[in-house]
CSV table of C-alpha atoms in Angstrom, one decimal:
chain,number,residue,atom,x,y,z
A,1,UNK,CA,31.4,12.9,26.1
A,2,UNK,CA,29.6,9.8,24.8
A,3,UNK,CA,30.9,6.2,24.8
A,4,UNK,CA,32.8,5.0,21.8
A,5,UNK,CA,30.3,4.4,19.1
A,6,UNK,CA,29.9,3.8,15.4
A,7,UNK,CA,27.6,5.0,12.6
A,8,UNK,CA,25.8,2.0,11.2
A,9,UNK,CA,24.6,1.9,7.6
A,10,UNK,CA,21.3,0.3,6.9
A,11,UNK,CA,23.0,-2.5,4.8
A,12,UNK,CA,25.3,-3.4,7.6
A,13,UNK,CA,22.9,-3.0,10.6
A,14,UNK,CA,19.5,-4.3,9.4
A,15,UNK,CA,18.9,-8.0,9.7
A,16,UNK,CA,17.8,-9.8,6.5
A,17,UNK,CA,14.0,-9.6,5.9
A,18,UNK,CA,13.9,-13.4,5.7
A,19,UNK,CA,14.9,-13.6,9.4
A,20,UNK,CA,12.2,-11.3,10.7
A,21,UNK,CA,10.2,-14.3,12.1
A,22,UNK,CA,13.1,-15.3,14.3
A,23,UNK,CA,13.8,-11.8,15.8
A,24,UNK,CA,12.7,-10.6,19.1
A,25,UNK,CA,10.9,-7.3,19.7
A,26,UNK,CA,14.1,-6.0,21.2
A,27,UNK,CA,16.1,-6.9,18.0
A,28,UNK,CA,13.6,-5.0,15.8
A,29,UNK,CA,13.4,-2.0,18.1
A,30,UNK,CA,17.2,-1.8,18.1
A,31,UNK,CA,17.3,-1.8,14.3
A,32,UNK,CA,14.7,0.9,14.2
A,33,UNK,CA,16.6,2.9,16.8
A,34,UNK,CA,19.7,2.9,14.5
A,35,UNK,CA,17.6,4.1,11.5
A,36,UNK,CA,16.0,6.8,13.6
A,37,UNK,CA,19.3,8.0,14.8
A,38,UNK,CA,20.5,8.2,11.2
A,39,UNK,CA,17.5,9.6,9.4
A,40,UNK,CA,15.5,11.4,12.1
A,41,UNK,CA,18.1,13.6,13.9
A,42,UNK,CA,15.6,16.4,14.6
A,43,UNK,CA,13.1,14.0,16.1
A,44,UNK,CA,15.3,12.3,18.7
A,45,UNK,CA,18.6,13.1,20.4
A,46,UNK,CA,21.5,12.0,18.3
A,47,UNK,CA,22.6,8.9,20.3
A,48,UNK,CA,24.6,6.7,18.0
A,49,UNK,CA,24.1,2.9,18.5
A,50,UNK,CA,26.9,1.1,20.3
A,51,UNK,CA,28.2,-2.1,18.8
A,52,UNK,CA,28.5,-3.7,22.3
A,53,UNK,CA,25.3,-5.8,22.3
A,54,UNK,CA,24.3,-6.0,18.7
A,55,UNK,CA,27.5,-7.0,17.1
A,56,UNK,CA,26.8,-10.7,17.2
A,57,UNK,CA,23.3,-10.5,15.7
A,58,UNK,CA,23.9,-7.7,13.2
A,59,UNK,CA,27.5,-8.0,12.0
A,60,UNK,CA,28.6,-4.7,10.4
A,61,UNK,CA,31.1,-3.9,7.7
A,62,UNK,CA,34.3,-2.2,8.8
A,63,UNK,CA,34.0,1.5,9.3
A,64,UNK,CA,36.5,4.2,10.4
A,65,UNK,CA,35.8,4.7,14.1
A,66,UNK,CA,34.3,8.1,14.9
A,67,UNK,CA,35.7,10.2,17.7
A,68,UNK,CA,33.8,10.0,20.9
A,69,UNK,CA,31.5,12.9,21.7
A,70,UNK,CA,30.6,15.9,19.7
A,71,UNK,CA,33.1,18.4,18.3
A,72,UNK,CA,33.8,21.4,20.5
A,73,UNK,CA,32.6,24.9,19.6
A,74,UNK,CA,36.0,25.9,18.3
A,75,UNK,CA,36.4,23.0,16.0
A,76,UNK,CA,35.5,23.4,12.3
A,77,UNK,CA,34.5,19.8,11.6
A,78,UNK,CA,32.4,17.2,13.4
A,79,UNK,CA,33.6,13.7,12.3
A,80,UNK,CA,30.4,12.1,13.5
A,81,UNK,CA,28.2,14.5,11.6
A,82,UNK,CA,30.4,14.1,8.6
A,83,UNK,CA,29.9,10.3,8.7
A,84,UNK,CA,26.2,10.7,9.2
A,85,UNK,CA,26.0,13.2,6.3
A,86,UNK,CA,27.7,10.7,4.0
A,87,UNK,CA,25.3,7.9,5.0
A,88,UNK,CA,22.2,10.1,4.7
A,89,UNK,CA,23.2,11.1,1.2
A,90,UNK,CA,23.8,7.6,0.0
A,91,UNK,CA,20.8,6.8,-2.2
A,92,UNK,CA,21.5,3.0,-2.2
A,93,UNK,CA,21.5,2.9,1.6
A,94,UNK,CA,18.3,5.1,1.7
A,95,UNK,CA,16.5,2.8,-0.7
A,96,UNK,CA,17.6,-0.3,1.2
A,97,UNK,CA,16.2,1.3,4.4
A,98,UNK,CA,12.9,2.1,2.6
A,99,UNK,CA,12.5,-1.5,1.4
A,100,UNK,CA,13.3,-3.0,4.8
A,101,UNK,CA,10.8,-0.7,6.6
A,102,UNK,CA,8.1,-1.4,4.1
A,103,UNK,CA,8.6,-5.1,4.4
A,104,UNK,CA,8.6,-4.9,8.2
A,105,UNK,CA,5.3,-3.1,8.2
A,106,UNK,CA,3.8,-5.5,5.6
A,107,UNK,CA,4.8,-8.6,7.6
A,108,UNK,CA,4.1,-7.2,11.1
A,109,UNK,CA,1.0,-9.3,11.5
A,110,UNK,CA,2.9,-12.5,11.1
A,111,UNK,CA,5.6,-11.8,13.7
A,112,UNK,CA,5.6,-12.7,17.4
A,113,UNK,CA,4.8,-9.9,19.8
A,114,UNK,CA,4.2,-9.7,23.5
A,115,UNK,CA,1.0,-7.8,22.8
A,116,UNK,CA,-0.9,-6.0,20.0
A,117,UNK,CA,0.1,-2.7,21.5
A,118,UNK,CA,3.8,-3.7,21.1
A,119,UNK,CA,3.2,-4.5,17.4
A,120,UNK,CA,1.4,-1.2,16.9
A,121,UNK,CA,4.3,0.7,18.5
A,122,UNK,CA,6.8,-0.9,16.1
A,123,UNK,CA,4.5,-0.2,13.1
A,124,UNK,CA,4.1,3.4,14.1
A,125,UNK,CA,7.8,3.8,14.7
A,126,UNK,CA,8.6,2.3,11.3
A,127,UNK,CA,6.0,4.4,9.6
A,128,UNK,CA,7.3,7.6,11.1
A,129,UNK,CA,10.8,6.9,9.9
A,130,UNK,CA,9.5,6.3,6.4
A,131,UNK,CA,7.6,9.6,6.6
A,132,UNK,CA,10.9,11.4,7.4
A,133,UNK,CA,12.1,10.6,3.9
A,134,UNK,CA,9.4,12.8,2.4
A,135,UNK,CA,9.4,15.4,5.2
A,136,UNK,CA,13.0,16.5,5.2
A,137,UNK,CA,13.1,20.1,3.9
A,138,UNK,CA,16.7,19.7,2.9
A,139,UNK,CA,15.7,17.0,0.4
A,140,UNK,CA,14.5,17.7,-3.2
A,141,UNK,CA,10.8,18.1,-3.6
A,142,UNK,CA,10.8,15.4,-6.2
A,143,UNK,CA,9.2,12.0,-5.5
A,144,UNK,CA,11.5,9.6,-3.7
A,145,UNK,CA,12.6,7.0,-6.2
A,146,UNK,CA,12.4,4.4,-3.4
A,147,UNK,CA,8.6,5.0,-3.2
A,148,UNK,CA,7.9,4.4,-6.9
A,149,UNK,CA,6.7,1.2,-8.5
A,150,UNK,CA,6.3,0.4,-12.1
A,151,UNK,CA,3.8,-2.1,-13.4
A,152,UNK,CA,3.4,-3.7,-16.8
A,153,UNK,CA,0.5,-5.9,-17.8
A,154,UNK,CA,0.3,-7.9,-21.0
A,155,UNK,CA,-2.9,-8.0,-23.1
A,156,UNK,CA,-4.0,-10.6,-25.7
A,157,UNK,CA,-3.9,-7.9,-28.5
A,158,UNK,CA,-1.0,-6.6,-30.6
A,159,UNK,CA,0.6,-3.5,-29.2
A,160,UNK,CA,2.4,-2.3,-26.1
A,161,UNK,CA,1.7,-3.5,-22.6
A,162,UNK,CA,-0.4,-1.5,-20.2
A,163,UNK,CA,2.1,0.4,-18.1
A,164,UNK,CA,1.3,2.2,-14.8
A,165,UNK,CA,3.6,4.1,-12.4
A,166,UNK,CA,2.6,4.5,-8.8
A,167,UNK,CA,3.9,6.3,-5.7
A,168,UNK,CA,3.3,3.7,-3.0
A,169,UNK,CA,4.3,5.3,0.3
A,170,UNK,CA,3.7,9.0,1.1
A,171,UNK,CA,3.2,8.0,4.8
A,172,UNK,CA,2.0,10.5,7.4
A,173,UNK,CA,3.8,8.7,10.3
A,174,UNK,CA,0.7,9.4,12.5
A,175,UNK,CA,-1.7,6.8,11.2
A,176,UNK,CA,-0.3,3.3,10.4
A,177,UNK,CA,-3.4,2.6,8.3
A,178,UNK,CA,-2.2,4.8,5.5
A,179,UNK,CA,0.4,2.1,4.8
A,180,UNK,CA,-2.6,0.8,2.9
A,181,UNK,CA,-1.5,3.3,0.3
A,182,UNK,CA,0.7,0.5,-1.0
A,183,UNK,CA,-0.5,-1.6,-3.9
A,184,UNK,CA,-1.1,-5.1,-2.4
A,185,UNK,CA,-1.4,-8.4,-4.2
A,186,UNK,CA,-5.2,-8.4,-4.9
A,187,UNK,CA,-5.1,-5.2,-7.0
A,188,UNK,CA,-2.2,-6.5,-9.0
A,189,UNK,CA,-3.9,-9.9,-9.6
A,190,UNK,CA,-7.2,-8.3,-10.7
A,191,UNK,CA,-5.4,-5.7,-12.9
A,192,UNK,CA,-3.5,-8.6,-14.6
A,193,UNK,CA,-6.7,-10.6,-15.2
A,194,UNK,CA,-8.6,-7.7,-16.7
A,195,UNK,CA,-5.7,-7.0,-19.1
A,196,UNK,CA,-5.4,-10.7,-20.1
A,197,UNK,CA,-9.1,-11.4,-20.4
A,198,UNK,CA,-11.0,-8.2,-21.0
A,199,UNK,CA,-14.0,-10.1,-22.5
A,200,UNK,CA,-14.5,-12.0,-19.2
A,201,UNK,CA,-15.2,-8.6,-17.5
A,202,UNK,CA,-17.2,-7.3,-20.5
A,203,UNK,CA,-14.6,-4.6,-21.0
A,204,UNK,CA,-14.9,-5.0,-24.8
A,205,UNK,CA,-18.7,-4.1,-24.7
A,206,UNK,CA,-20.1,-0.7,-25.5
A,207,UNK,CA,-20.0,1.6,-22.5
A,208,UNK,CA,-23.5,2.3,-21.0
A,209,UNK,CA,-22.4,3.8,-17.7
A,210,UNK,CA,-19.4,4.7,-15.6
A,211,UNK,CA,-16.6,2.5,-14.1
A,212,UNK,CA,-16.2,3.0,-10.4
A,213,UNK,CA,-13.5,1.6,-8.1
A,214,UNK,CA,-14.3,1.3,-4.5
A,215,UNK,CA,-11.4,1.7,-2.0
A,216,UNK,CA,-9.1,2.6,-4.9
A,217,UNK,CA,-6.0,3.1,-2.7
A,218,UNK,CA,-3.1,4.0,-5.1
A,219,UNK,CA,-5.5,3.7,-8.0
A,220,UNK,CA,-3.8,0.8,-9.8
A,221,UNK,CA,-7.0,-0.8,-11.2
A,222,UNK,CA,-8.6,2.6,-12.2
A,223,UNK,CA,-5.4,3.7,-14.0
A,224,UNK,CA,-5.1,0.3,-15.7
A,225,UNK,CA,-8.7,0.5,-16.9
A,226,UNK,CA,-8.3,4.1,-18.1
A,227,UNK,CA,-5.4,2.9,-20.3
A,228,UNK,CA,-6.9,-0.4,-21.3
A,229,UNK,CA,-10.4,0.6,-22.4
A,230,UNK,CA,-9.3,2.9,-25.3
A,231,UNK,CA,-7.3,0.0,-26.7
A,232,UNK,CA,-10.6,-2.0,-26.8
A,233,UNK,CA,-12.4,0.7,-28.8
A,234,UNK,CA,-14.0,2.4,-25.8
A,235,UNK,CA,-13.4,6.1,-26.4
A,236,UNK,CA,-13.3,8.6,-23.5
A,237,UNK,CA,-14.3,6.1,-20.8
A,238,UNK,CA,-15.5,7.5,-17.4
A,239,UNK,CA,-13.4,5.9,-14.7
A,240,UNK,CA,-14.0,7.1,-11.1
A,241,UNK,CA,-11.6,6.2,-8.4
A,242,UNK,CA,-13.0,6.6,-4.9
A,243,UNK,CA,-11.6,6.3,-1.3
A,244,UNK,CA,-12.3,7.7,2.1
A,245,UNK,CA,-8.8,8.3,3.7
A,246,UNK,CA,-7.6,11.9,3.0
A,247,UNK,CA,-4.0,10.9,2.6
A,248,UNK,CA,-5.0,8.1,0.1
A,249,UNK,CA,-7.1,10.6,-2.0
A,250,UNK,CA,-4.2,13.0,-2.1
A,251,UNK,CA,-1.7,10.3,-3.3
A,252,UNK,CA,-4.3,9.0,-5.7
A,253,UNK,CA,-4.7,12.4,-7.4
A,254,UNK,CA,-0.9,12.6,-7.7
A,255,UNK,CA,-0.8,9.1,-9.3
A,256,UNK,CA,-3.4,10.2,-11.9
A,257,UNK,CA,-1.3,13.2,-12.8
A,258,UNK,CA,1.8,11.0,-13.1
A,259,UNK,CA,0.2,8.6,-15.5
A,260,UNK,CA,-1.7,11.2,-17.6
A,261,UNK,CA,0.6,14.3,-17.4
A,262,UNK,CA,-0.4,15.8,-20.7
A,263,UNK,CA,-4.1,15.0,-20.6
A,264,UNK,CA,-6.3,18.1,-21.1
A,265,UNK,CA,-9.1,16.3,-19.3
A,266,UNK,CA,-8.0,13.4,-17.1
A,267,UNK,CA,-9.7,10.1,-17.9
A,268,UNK,CA,-9.7,9.2,-14.2
A,269,UNK,CA,-11.7,11.3,-11.7
A,270,UNK,CA,-11.1,11.0,-8.0
A,271,UNK,CA,-13.6,11.6,-5.2
A,272,UNK,CA,-14.4,10.8,-1.6
A,273,UNK,CA,-16.9,8.0,-0.9
A,274,UNK,CA,-18.1,6.8,2.5
A,275,UNK,CA,-19.5,3.3,2.1
A,276,UNK,CA,-21.5,3.7,5.3
A,277,UNK,CA,-23.2,6.9,4.0
A,278,UNK,CA,-22.6,7.1,0.3
A,279,UNK,CA,-23.4,10.4,-1.5
A,280,UNK,CA,-24.6,10.1,-5.1
A,281,UNK,CA,-23.7,13.7,-6.1
A,282,UNK,CA,-21.6,14.1,-9.3
A,283,UNK,CA,-19.6,12.3,-10.5
A,284,UNK,CA,-21.3,9.4,-8.7
A,285,UNK,CA,-24.7,10.3,-10.1
A,286,UNK,CA,-24.2,8.2,-13.2
A,287,UNK,CA,-25.0,4.5,-12.6
A,288,UNK,CA,-22.0,2.2,-12.8
A,289,UNK,CA,-22.0,-0.5,-15.4
A,290,UNK,CA,-18.9,-1.8,-13.7
A,291,UNK,CA,-17.8,-1.7,-10.1
A,292,UNK,CA,-14.5,-3.0,-8.9
A,293,UNK,CA,-12.8,-3.4,-5.5
A,294,UNK,CA,-9.6,-5.1,-4.4
A,295,UNK,CA,-8.5,-6.1,-0.9
A,296,UNK,CA,-10.9,-3.7,0.9
A,297,UNK,CA,-12.3,-5.9,3.7
A,298,UNK,CA,-10.5,-5.1,6.9
A,299,UNK,CA,-13.3,-5.2,9.5
A,300,UNK,CA,-16.4,-7.4,9.9
A,301,UNK,CA,-18.8,-4.5,8.9
A,302,UNK,CA,-16.9,-3.6,5.7
A,303,UNK,CA,-18.6,-6.2,3.6
A,304,UNK,CA,-22.1,-5.1,4.6
A,305,UNK,CA,-21.2,-1.4,4.0
A,306,UNK,CA,-19.7,-2.4,0.6
A,307,UNK,CA,-22.8,-4.3,-0.3
A,308,UNK,CA,-25.2,-1.4,0.6
A,309,UNK,CA,-23.0,1.1,-1.2
A,310,UNK,CA,-22.8,-1.0,-4.3
A,311,UNK,CA,-26.6,-1.4,-4.4
A,312,UNK,CA,-26.9,2.3,-4.8
A,313,UNK,CA,-24.2,2.7,-7.4
A,314,UNK,CA,-24.6,-0.3,-9.7
A,315,UNK,CA,-26.7,-0.1,-12.8
A,316,UNK,CA,-29.5,-2.8,-13.4
A,317,UNK,CA,-27.4,-4.6,-16.0
A,318,UNK,CA,-24.0,-3.9,-14.3
A,319,UNK,CA,-21.6,-6.2,-12.5
A,320,UNK,CA,-19.5,-5.8,-9.4
A,321,UNK,CA,-16.1,-7.5,-9.4
A,322,UNK,CA,-14.7,-7.9,-5.9
A,323,UNK,CA,-11.4,-9.6,-5.1
A,324,UNK,CA,-10.9,-10.5,-1.4
A,325,UNK,CA,-7.7,-11.5,0.2
A,326,UNK,CA,-7.5,-14.7,2.2
A,327,UNK,CA,-5.4,-14.3,5.4
A,328,UNK,CA,-5.4,-17.5,7.5
A,329,UNK,CA,-3.9,-15.8,10.6
A,330,UNK,CA,-3.6,-12.5,12.3
A,331,UNK,CA,-6.1,-9.7,12.9
A,332,UNK,CA,-7.7,-10.1,9.5
A,333,UNK,CA,-8.1,-13.9,9.5
A,334,UNK,CA,-11.5,-15.1,8.4
A,335,UNK,CA,-12.8,-11.7,7.0
A,336,UNK,CA,-13.1,-13.1,3.5
A,337,UNK,CA,-16.1,-15.2,4.9
A,338,UNK,CA,-18.0,-12.0,5.7
A,339,UNK,CA,-18.3,-11.3,1.9
A,340,UNK,CA,-20.4,-14.4,1.3
A,341,UNK,CA,-22.4,-13.7,4.5
A,342,UNK,CA,-23.2,-10.2,3.3
A,343,UNK,CA,-24.3,-11.1,-0.2
A,344,UNK,CA,-26.5,-14.1,0.9
A,345,UNK,CA,-28.5,-11.9,3.3
A,346,UNK,CA,-32.1,-10.9,2.4
A,347,UNK,CA,-31.0,-7.3,2.8
A,348,UNK,CA,-28.9,-7.4,-0.4
A,349,UNK,CA,-30.8,-4.7,-2.3
A,350,UNK,CA,-32.4,-1.3,-2.1
A,351,UNK,CA,-36.0,-2.7,-2.6
A,352,UNK,CA,-37.6,-5.3,-0.5
A,353,UNK,CA,-39.4,-7.1,-3.3
A,354,UNK,CA,-36.9,-6.2,-6.0
A,355,UNK,CA,-33.7,-8.0,-7.2
A,356,UNK,CA,-30.9,-8.5,-4.7
A,357,UNK,CA,-27.2,-8.2,-5.1
A,358,UNK,CA,-25.9,-11.8,-5.2
A,359,UNK,CA,-22.7,-13.6,-5.8
A,360,UNK,CA,-23.0,-15.0,-9.3
A,361,UNK,CA,-19.5,-16.6,-9.5
A,362,UNK,CA,-16.7,-17.2,-7.1
A,363,UNK,CA,-13.2,-18.3,-8.0
A,364,UNK,CA,-10.3,-19.1,-5.7
A,365,UNK,CA,-7.0,-17.8,-6.9
A,366,UNK,CA,-3.5,-18.8,-5.7
A,367,UNK,CA,-1.0,-16.3,-4.4
A,368,UNK,CA,1.7,-15.5,-6.9
A,369,UNK,CA,5.4,-15.6,-5.9
A,370,UNK,CA,6.7,-12.1,-5.1
A,371,UNK,CA,3.3,-10.5,-5.2
A,372,UNK,CA,1.4,-9.2,-2.1
A,373,UNK,CA,2.0,-9.3,1.6
A,374,UNK,CA,3.5,-12.2,3.4
A,375,UNK,CA,0.3,-12.9,5.4
A,376,UNK,CA,-1.7,-13.5,2.2
A,377,UNK,CA,-2.4,-17.1,1.3
A,378,UNK,CA,-4.6,-16.6,-1.8
A,379,UNK,CA,-7.6,-14.6,-3.1
A,380,UNK,CA,-11.2,-15.1,-3.9
A,381,UNK,CA,-12.6,-13.3,-7.0
A,382,UNK,CA,-16.4,-12.6,-6.8
A,383,UNK,CA,-18.6,-11.6,-9.7
A,384,UNK,CA,-21.7,-9.9,-8.1
A,385,UNK,CA,-24.8,-8.8,-9.8
A,386,UNK,CA,-28.6,-8.3,-9.5
A,387,UNK,CA,-30.6,-11.5,-9.2
């Protein structure tokens, strides 16, 4: 027999996202425990959370109390399992849990932790619960609607907006870095600017090479360009979305299919690219007249790798547009400064006496309300070219 307990729905048990900064690690772990008991019954023993200690902090809506313990072998029904089954089947509760977990992971860097290991444990736990939504064999094979995001970008020309649909979270649960599959603020900002001012990025000029996105993630910018360029008179553009993480590439390919389901030949090609050792085999053998990258600097060496990779891919008359995210605190604080350091170095080119890749323009952009992670304070947009 187990103590008297209660099945807690996500909407009644999860603290508001706006209060995350005031919660303790124990509070967050307790909330995750309830979600795991509800949605991951095969991963942990079914121990339903007691109301005894959490009632004051997480007030819950009235529920019909479940009988204590499990049903005996000769009973036809298990009231606890029946209650759980109802909760698991509730799409609204499921979507609420997905949004809460996604927000927790996105804001983890800003919260107070006893140690970085503690933060990583919580992130991994939240990611594994998210992963269970796509791994349950009893669920339909269709994409979880809670993982889908729809974007619309206005253009200065008559006609419909540029629309893109993305799957943002096919998480593995074993690697918290694949949370980067989500479309963060920098990619949304850059996609919006390209749609509003295509001439600024020379998108209305005749195509003389390929368009390559570095660290494409969900592929938002590549997909936007593939849909925008034909409206500017560029027929059959070559857009190549690259990344290194296997899970990201798999999700990227699915996003391309979602946005071009009837295309005989997809306008967006996907391929693996290692910045530290780039291969120029097809389709990367065609010099890029345009390189783009958004929010891809997450370690001090990334800017240098990116610079060296770009120097091998960019055509002599091409430009590299890089938007970097400013994070004033946390693990990624100050990394935006590594961009300027990398592109002012004397090593900014493939030839010693030839032109170097330099920052031609730099513009600071403000964070937009409701766009991006909570730890983002703004962005810097760089126009980089040979000089």
